Coordinates of C-alpha atoms in Angstrom, one line a residue:
X585 CA 6.4 2.8 18.6
X586 CA 10.2 0.4 18.0
X587 CA 8.0 -1.5 15.8
X588 CA 6.7 0.9 14.0
X589 CA 10.6 2.5 13.0
X590 CA 11.9 -0.2 12.7
X591 CA 8.5 -1.2 9.7
X592 CA 9.6 1.9 8.0
X593 CA 13.0 1.2 8.1
X594 CA 12.6 -1.5 6.6
X595 CA 9.9 -0.4 3.5
X596 CA 12.2 2.3 3.4
X597 CA 15.2 0.1 3.3
X598 CA 13.7 -1.7 0.6
X599 CA 12.8 0.9 -1.6
X600 CA 16.3 2.7 -1.9
X601 CA 17.5 -0.4 -2.1
X602 CA 15.6 -1.2 -5.5
X603 CA 16.8 1.7 -7.0
X604 CA 20.4 -0.2 -6.9
X605 CA 18.7 -3.8 -8.0
X606 CA 16.9 -1.9 -11.5
X607 CA 20.6 -0.5 -12.4
X608 CA 21.5 -4.1 -12.2
X609 CA 19.1 -4.9 -13.9
X610 CA 17.3 -7.5 -11.1
X611 CA 13.4 -7.2 -9.8
X612 CA 12.4 -5.5 -7.0
X613 CA 11.4 -8.8 -5.1
X614 CA 15.5 -9.6 -5.0
X615 CA 15.8 -5.7 -3.2
X616 CA 13.1 -6.0 -1.1
X617 CA 14.8 -9.8 0.1
X618 CA 18.3 -8.4 0.3
X619 CA 16.9 -5.4 3.0
X620 CA 15.9 -8.4 5.1
X621 CA 18.8 -10.2 4.9
X622 CA 20.7 -7.2 5.8
X623 CA 18.0 -5.9 8.5
X624 CA 17.6 -9.5 10.2
X625 CA 19.1 -11.2 13.2
X626 CA 22.0 -12.1 11.6
X627 CA 22.7 -8.5 10.6
X628 CA 22.1 -5.2 11.8
X629 CA 20.2 -6.8 13.9
X630 CA 22.8 -7.8 15.5
X631 CA 23.5 -4.9 16.9
X632 CA 20.6 -4.2 19.3
X633 CA 19.0 -1.0 17.8
X634 CA 16.0 -0.1 19.0
X635 CA 13.7 0.4 15.6
X636 CA 17.3 -0.4 13.6
X637 CA 16.3 -3.9 11.8
X638 CA 15.2 -6.6 13.2
X639 CA 16.9 -7.9 17.4
X640 CA 16.2 -11.7 16.9
X641 CA 13.2 -14.2 14.4
X642 CA 11.3 -14.0 17.4
X643 CA 11.4 -10.3 17.0
X644 CA 10.7 -10.7 13.3
X645 CA 7.6 -14.1 13.9
X646 CA 5.6 -11.0 15.9
X647 CA 4.9 -9.6 12.3
X648 CA 3.5 -12.8 10.7
X649 CA 0.1 -11.1 10.5
X650 CA 1.1 -8.4 7.9
X651 CA 3.0 -11.8 6.2
X652 CA -1.1 -13.3 5.5
X653 CA -2.7 -9.8 5.1
X654 CA 0.2 -9.8 2.2
X655 CA -0.6 -13.5 1.0
X656 CA -4.7 -12.9 1.2
X657 CA -4.2 -10.2 -1.4
X658 CA -1.7 -12.1 -3.9
X659 CA -4.3 -14.5 -3.6
X660 CA -6.8 -13.0 -4.1
X661 CA -5.9 -11.1 -6.6
X662 CA -4.1 -14.6 -8.7
X663 CA -7.9 -15.7 -8.7
X664 CA -8.9 -12.2 -10.6
X665 CA -6.5 -14.0 -13.4
X666 CA -9.2 -16.9 -13.3
X667 CA -12.0 -15.2 -15.5
X668 CA -13.5 -18.0 -17.4
X669 CA -12.4 -16.5 -21.0
X670 CA -8.9 -17.2 -19.8
X671 CA -10.8 -21.0 -18.8
X672 CA -12.7 -20.9 -22.1
X673 CA -8.8 -21.2 -23.8
X674 CA -6.5 -22.6 -21.5
X675 CA -8.4 -23.7 -18.4
X676 CA -7.8 -27.3 -19.2
X677 CA -3.7 -27.6 -20.3
X678 CA -3.4 -25.1 -17.2
X679 CA -5.1 -27.9 -14.7
X680 CA -2.7 -30.9 -16.6
X681 CA 0.3 -28.4 -16.5
X682 CA -0.5 -27.6 -12.9
X683 CA -0.9 -31.8 -11.7
X684 CA 1.9 -33.0 -13.8
X685 CA 4.7 -30.7 -13.2
X686 CA 3.5 -30.8 -8.9
X687 CA 3.1 -34.8 -9.5
X688 CA 6.8 -34.6 -11.3
X689 CA 8.3 -33.2 -8.8
X690 CA 7.3 -34.8 -5.6
X691 CA 8.9 -37.8 -7.4
X692 CA 12.4 -36.7 -8.4
X693 CA 12.8 -34.8 -4.9
X694 CA 11.3 -37.9 -2.9
X695 CA 13.3 -40.5 -5.1
X696 CA 16.4 -38.5 -4.5
X697 CA 16.5 -38.2 -1.5
X698 CA 15.7 -41.4 -0.3
X699 CA 19.1 -42.7 -2.6
X700 CA 20.3 -40.6 0.1
X701 CA 19.0 -42.4 2.7
X702 CA 19.7 -45.5 1.7
X703 CA 24.2 -43.8 1.9
X704 CA 24.3 -42.3 4.6
X705 CA 20.9 -43.8 6.7
X706 CA 21.7 -41.1 9.5
X707 CA 22.0 -38.3 7.6
X708 CA 18.3 -38.0 6.7
X709 CA 15.0 -40.1 7.5
X710 CA 12.6 -41.6 4.9
X711 CA 10.0 -39.9 5.9
X712 CA 11.7 -36.6 6.1
X713 CA 12.8 -37.4 2.6
X714 CA 8.7 -38.1 1.8
X715 CA 7.8 -34.6 3.5
X716 CA 10.7 -32.8 1.6
X717 CA 9.8 -34.3 -1.7
X718 CA 5.7 -32.7 -1.1
X719 CA 7.0 -29.4 0.3
X720 CA 9.6 -29.3 -3.1
X721 CA 5.5 -29.2 -5.0
X722 CA 4.3 -25.8 -4.0
X723 CA 5.4 -22.3 -5.7
X724 CA 5.6 -19.1 -4.7
X725 CA 2.9 -16.7 -5.4
X726 CA 4.4 -13.9 -3.9
X727 CA 7.1 -13.9 -6.1
X728 CA 5.8 -14.1 -9.1
X729 CA 2.8 -11.8 -8.8
X730 CA 5.6 -9.4 -8.3
X731 CA 8.0 -9.4 -11.0
X732 CA 4.8 -10.0 -13.7
X733 CA 3.5 -5.9 -11.9
X734 CA 7.3 -4.1 -11.9
X735 CA 7.4 -5.1 -16.0
X736 CA 3.4 -5.7 -16.6
X737 CA 4.1 -8.6 -17.7
X738 CA 1.6 -9.9 -20.5
X739 CA 1.3 -13.0 -22.8
X740 CA 0.2 -16.3 -23.5
X741 CA 2.7 -17.7 -21.0
X742 CA 1.9 -15.1 -18.0
X743 CA -1.5 -16.2 -18.7
X744 CA -0.3 -19.8 -18.4
X745 CA 1.9 -19.1 -15.9
X746 CA -0.6 -16.8 -12.4
X747 CA -3.5 -20.1 -13.8
X748 CA 0.2 -22.8 -13.0
X749 CA 1.4 -21.3 -9.6
X750 CA -2.8 -21.1 -8.6
X751 CA -3.2 -24.7 -9.3
X752 CA -0.1 -25.1 -8.0
X753 CA -1.0 -24.7 -4.4
X754 CA -4.1 -27.0 -4.4
X755 CA -2.2 -29.7 -5.7
X756 CA 1.3 -29.2 -3.1
X757 CA -1.4 -29.3 -0.6
X758 CA -2.8 -33.2 -1.5
X759 CA 0.5 -34.0 -2.0
X760 CA 2.0 -32.8 1.4
X761 CA -1.1 -34.0 2.9
X762 CA -1.0 -37.2 2.0
X763 CA 2.8 -37.5 2.5
X764 CA 3.0 -36.5 6.0
X765 CA 0.8 -38.5 6.2
X766 CA 2.6 -41.5 5.3
X767 CA 5.7 -40.1 7.2
X768 CA 3.3 -40.1 10.1
X769 CA 3.1 -44.0 9.5
X770 CA 6.4 -44.6 8.9
X771 CA 6.9 -43.3 12.5
X772 CA 4.4 -44.2 14.7
X773 CA 3.6 -47.7 12.7
X774 CA 0.3 -46.7 12.3
X775 CA -2.1 -45.2 9.1
X776 CA -4.9 -43.0 9.2
X777 CA -6.9 -42.3 6.4
X778 CA -8.2 -39.1 7.3
X779 CA -4.8 -37.6 7.5
X780 CA -4.2 -39.1 4.5
X781 CA -7.3 -37.8 2.1
X782 CA -10.2 -36.8 3.9
X783 CA -9.5 -34.0 6.0
X784 CA -6.9 -32.1 3.3
X785 CA -10.1 -33.4 0.8
X786 CA -12.4 -31.0 3.2
X787 CA -9.8 -28.5 3.8
X788 CA -10.1 -27.4 0.0
X789 CA -13.8 -27.8 -0.4
X790 CA -14.3 -25.6 3.1
X791 CA -11.8 -22.8 1.6
X792 CA -13.4 -22.9 -2.0
X793 CA -16.8 -23.0 -0.2
X794 CA -16.7 -20.4 1.9
X795 CA -14.7 -18.3 -0.4
X796 CA -17.3 -18.5 -2.9
X797 CA -19.5 -17.1 -0.2
X798 CA -17.5 -13.9 0.4
X799 CA -16.7 -13.1 -3.6
X800 CA -20.6 -13.3 -4.1
X801 CA -21.0 -11.7 -0.8
X802 CA -18.4 -8.8 -2.1
X803 CA -20.2 -8.8 -5.7
X804 CA -22.9 -7.5 -3.5
X805 CA -22.5 -4.9 -1.3
X806 CA -20.1 -3.5 -3.7
X807 CA -23.2 -2.4 -5.6
X808 CA -24.9 -0.4 -2.9
X809 CA -22.0 2.5 -3.2
X810 CA -20.4 4.2 -6.2
X811 CA -17.8 5.8 -5.0
X812 CA -14.7 4.4 -5.9
X813 CA -12.6 4.9 -3.1
X814 CA -15.2 3.5 -0.5
X815 CA -15.9 0.9 -2.9
X816 CA -12.1 0.4 -2.7
X817 CA -12.0 0.1 1.0
X818 CA -15.6 -2.4 1.0
X819 CA -13.0 -4.8 -1.2
X820 CA -9.8 -4.4 1.5
X821 CA -12.3 -5.4 4.1
X822 CA -13.3 -8.8 2.6
X823 CA -10.1 -9.7 1.7
X824 CA -8.8 -8.4 5.4
X825 CA -12.1 -10.8 6.1
X826 CA -10.5 -13.8 4.3
X827 CA -8.0 -14.3 6.2
X828 CA -9.3 -14.1 8.9
X829 CA -11.0 -17.1 8.6
X830 CA -8.9 -18.6 7.5
X831 CA -7.1 -18.7 10.2
X832 CA -10.4 -21.1 12.4
X833 CA -9.6 -25.1 12.5
X834 CA -12.5 -27.0 14.3
X835 CA -13.4 -30.8 15.0
X836 CA -16.5 -32.9 14.3
X837 CA -17.0 -36.3 14.9
X838 CA -12.7 -36.1 15.6
X839 CA -11.7 -34.2 12.2
X840 CA -9.1 -31.5 12.4
X841 CA -11.2 -29.7 9.8
X842 CA -10.0 -25.7 8.4
X843 CA -8.9 -23.6 5.8
X844 CA -6.4 -22.9 3.4
X845 CA -5.8 -19.0 3.4
X846 CA -4.3 -19.3 -0.5
X847 CA -7.5 -21.5 -2.0
X848 CA -9.5 -19.3 0.5
X849 CA -8.8 -16.1 -0.7
X850 CA -7.9 -17.1 -4.5
X851 CA -11.8 -18.8 -4.2
X852 CA -13.1 -15.5 -3.1
X853 CA -11.1 -13.4 -6.1
X854 CA -12.2 -15.4 -9.1
X855 CA -15.8 -16.0 -7.9
X856 CA -16.3 -12.0 -7.4
X857 CA -13.8 -11.2 -10.8
X858 CA -16.7 -13.2 -12.9
X859 CA -19.8 -12.1 -11.4
X860 CA -18.8 -8.1 -11.0
X861 CA -18.6 -6.1 -13.9
X862 CA -16.9 -3.5 -13.1
X863 CA -14.1 -6.5 -10.9
X864 CA -11.3 -4.8 -13.2
X865 CA -11.2 -2.2 -12.7
X866 CA -11.5 -1.9 -8.8
X867 CA -8.8 -4.7 -9.1
X868 CA -6.3 -1.8 -9.9
X869 CA -7.3 0.5 -7.4
X870 CA -6.9 -2.8 -4.5
X871 CA -3.5 -3.9 -6.2
X872 CA -2.0 -0.1 -5.3
X873 CA -3.2 0.5 -2.0
X874 CA -1.3 -3.6 -0.9
X875 CA 1.5 -2.5 -2.5
X876 CA 3.6 -1.5 0.5
X877 CA 1.8 -4.1 2.8
X878 CA 3.3 -6.4 -0.1
X879 CA 6.7 -4.7 -0.1
X880 CA 6.4 -5.5 4.3
X881 CA 5.7 -8.7 3.0
X882 CA 9.0 -9.2 1.5
X883 CA 11.6 -7.7 3.9
X884 CA 10.0 -9.2 6.3
X885 CA 10.5 -12.6 4.5
X886 CA 13.9 -12.0 4.3
X887 CA 14.7 -10.9 7.7
X888 CA 12.9 -14.2 8.6
X889 CA 15.6 -16.2 6.5
X890 CA 17.9 -18.1 9.4
X891 CA 21.7 -17.8 8.3
X892 CA 23.1 -19.9 11.1
X893 CA 22.2 -22.9 8.7
X894 CA 25.0 -22.0 6.0
X895 CA 27.1 -23.8 9.1
X896 CA 26.0 -27.2 9.2
X897 CA 27.3 -29.3 6.6
X898 CA 24.6 -32.2 6.5
X899 CA 21.9 -29.0 6.2
X900 CA 24.1 -27.8 2.9
X901 CA 24.4 -31.7 1.8
X902 CA 20.4 -32.3 2.0
X903 CA 19.6 -28.7 0.7
X904 CA 21.4 -29.4 -2.7
X905 CA 20.8 -32.4 -3.3
X906 CA 17.2 -30.6 -2.4
X907 CA 17.6 -28.2 -4.7
X908 CA 19.3 -29.2 -7.5
X909 CA 16.5 -32.6 -7.8
X910 CA 13.5 -30.0 -7.5
X911 CA 14.8 -27.6 -9.8
X912 CA 14.9 -30.6 -12.7
X913 CA 11.5 -31.7 -11.9
X914 CA 9.9 -28.9 -12.3
X915 CA 11.9 -27.8 -15.4
X916 CA 11.4 -31.7 -16.5
X917 CA 7.9 -31.7 -15.1
X918 CA 6.6 -28.4 -17.4
X919 CA 8.5 -29.2 -20.3
X920 CA 7.5 -32.8 -20.7
X921 CA 3.4 -31.7 -19.7
X922 CA 3.7 -28.9 -21.8
X923 CA 4.8 -30.5 -25.4
X924 CA 1.9 -33.0 -24.1
X925 CA -0.5 -30.7 -23.9
X926 CA 1.2 -28.9 -27.5
X927 CA 2.0 -25.3 -26.2
X928 CA 3.5 -23.0 -28.1
X929 CA 7.9 -23.4 -28.5
X930 CA 8.3 -20.5 -25.5
X931 CA 5.4 -21.1 -22.5
X932 CA 7.6 -25.0 -23.2
X933 CA 11.0 -23.5 -23.1
X934 CA 10.7 -21.1 -20.4
X935 CA 7.6 -21.9 -18.2
X936 CA 9.4 -24.4 -16.2
X937 CA 12.1 -21.5 -14.7
X938 CA 9.6 -19.3 -13.8
X939 CA 8.1 -21.9 -11.3
X940 CA 11.2 -22.2 -8.8
X941 CA 10.8 -19.2 -7.0
X942 CA 9.4 -20.9 -3.6
X943 CA 8.4 -19.0 -0.3
X944 CA 5.8 -18.7 2.4
X945 CA 4.2 -22.3 1.5
X946 CA 6.5 -24.8 1.4
X947 CA 7.1 -22.8 5.2
X948 CA 4.1 -23.4 6.4
X949 CA 4.2 -27.0 5.2
X950 CA 7.5 -27.1 7.3
X951 CA 6.1 -25.2 10.7
X952 CA 3.2 -28.1 10.0
X953 CA 6.2 -31.0 9.8
X954 CA 7.6 -30.3 12.5
X955 CA 6.3 -32.5 14.8
X956 CA 8.3 -35.7 12.6
X957 CA 11.4 -36.7 14.5
X958 CA 14.0 -34.8 11.3
X959 CA 11.1 -31.8 12.0
X960 CA 14.4 -29.5 12.1
X961 CA 16.2 -31.2 9.5
X962 CA 12.9 -30.9 7.3
X963 CA 12.3 -26.8 8.1
X964 CA 16.6 -25.8 8.1
X965 CA 16.6 -27.6 4.4
X966 CA 12.9 -25.4 3.4
X967 CA 14.9 -22.4 4.9
X968 CA 17.7 -22.6 2.3
X969 CA 16.3 -23.5 -0.6
X970 CA 14.2 -20.3 0.3
X971 CA 16.6 -18.2 0.3
X972 CA 18.4 -19.5 -2.7
X973 CA 15.2 -19.5 -4.4
X974 CA 13.6 -16.2 -3.6
X975 CA 16.7 -14.5 -4.1
X976 CA 17.9 -16.2 -8.1
X977 CA 14.1 -16.9 -9.0
X978 CA 12.7 -13.5 -9.4
X979 CA 15.6 -12.7 -11.5
X980 CA 15.5 -16.4 -13.5
X981 CA 11.7 -15.0 -13.4
X982 CA 11.9 -12.5 -15.6
X983 CA 14.7 -13.2 -18.3
X984 CA 12.5 -15.8 -18.6
X985 CA 10.0 -13.7 -19.2
X986 CA 11.7 -10.9 -21.3
X987 CA 12.7 -14.0 -23.9
X988 CA 9.9 -14.7 -23.9
X989 CA 9.2 -11.3 -25.5
X990 CA 6.0 -10.8 -22.7
X991 CA 8.3 -8.0 -21.6
X992 CA 9.9 -5.1 -22.4
X993 CA 13.0 -4.1 -22.2
X994 CA 13.8 -2.0 -19.4
X995 CA 13.8 1.8 -20.6
X996 CA 11.7 1.3 -22.9
X997 CA 8.4 0.6 -21.7
X998 CA 6.3 3.0 -19.1
X999 CA 5.2 2.1 -15.7
X1000 CA 2.0 4.0 -15.8
X1001 CA 0.8 2.0 -18.9
X1002 CA 0.4 -2.1 -19.4
X1003 CA 3.0 -3.3 -21.2
X1004 CA 1.0 -4.9 -24.7
X1005 CA 3.8 -6.4 -26.9
X1006 CA 3.1 -6.4 -30.8
X1007 CA 2.9 -9.6 -31.8
X1008 CA 5.5 -10.7 -35.2
X1009 CA 4.2 -9.3 -38.3
X1010 CA 3.8 -13.5 -40.2
X1011 CA 4.9 -13.2 -43.6
X1012 CA 2.3 -16.2 -45.0
X1013 CA 4.0 -18.3 -47.8
X1014 CA 1.4 -19.5 -50.5
X1015 CA 0.9 -22.8 -48.7
X1016 CA -0.6 -21.2 -45.0
X1017 CA -3.1 -20.3 -47.2
X1018 CA -4.1 -23.9 -48.4
X1019 CA -3.9 -24.6 -44.6
X1020 CA -1.2 -26.8 -44.6

């Protein structure tokens, strides 16, 4: 009963704070995260009042199933961006940019942290530096999607951003698996091909395969019903099924096999939107159903942030270098790859900024890295980065999409109507007619 009261207070607190955020021209997602911080174990939670706030990190972690479900719906929604019409127009460009900026970010962060290791060997080990570099490649799809939804962002930059964020997670998974395997090899003196290459590839293949089957099955079962409410319920049931299946782990011939929640749900959404002729209408109803879960996801994520790390000087030092180098890697990696793929000026200028947010995926990687000797350092650095990026990143994403002309200024658009900014009127000169 106390948990239900806590969740109710958390949701209401996030919604009320979002009104203040609107007056300050900040995205609602920032308000939800701040509400989580205020209700967390380092603020109101310290009072230990039942039903008001979260008294401990353990209490917050016990609600992780809500976060898993929210991530499943977010990934499913992003998967719907991979429509064949979109892929034909910008698929190769999104893949190139997604891979290039992720690899560039990992290299920049690795170099910066390894230099720190040589300057101060006792502060950070090389294995921890390698793992942090791979974690830096991950981008938070949840915060990005929330900003796009709230402001009805629409245009070339928004469409490319959604594709790049999805690809980014698959690339990040491979980079992390390889870096974590190398880090273990350095610490243990034994290189595991399974951990570096085979297991990550199996995880990606299994996730994409099972996700595709779920998407096909969802399409077939939806056709048995014609009621909008029942079709919505079936979609919700299948996303919950995908989230549940993603938690299954098993071993075959000594090889550890599992699934990526994000990739599995993204693939289910991708296949479903391409084989189902009424998927777009259905997704609108599913999105409205999942709004409360998304709010709770961000409030809980804010409550999970461990503020005690802010009193540790070495964490602040490593975290500062990590944040600065990751920011440079994302921005310049995206900018360079956009130029190489001949993107327009707005995309080239602003795409990198929209890739700054970092949250759940990075925290999951940090949890896996806990087995390293410096695993606690990795976790605290990632927590610090998530705190900064999640509070600042959504606002930067909003500003970038607004400057790119893909968000209508507040007060000039309706929340009930998609934002379809009109393209600027171009006056064709005589030389244009000649094809110059």
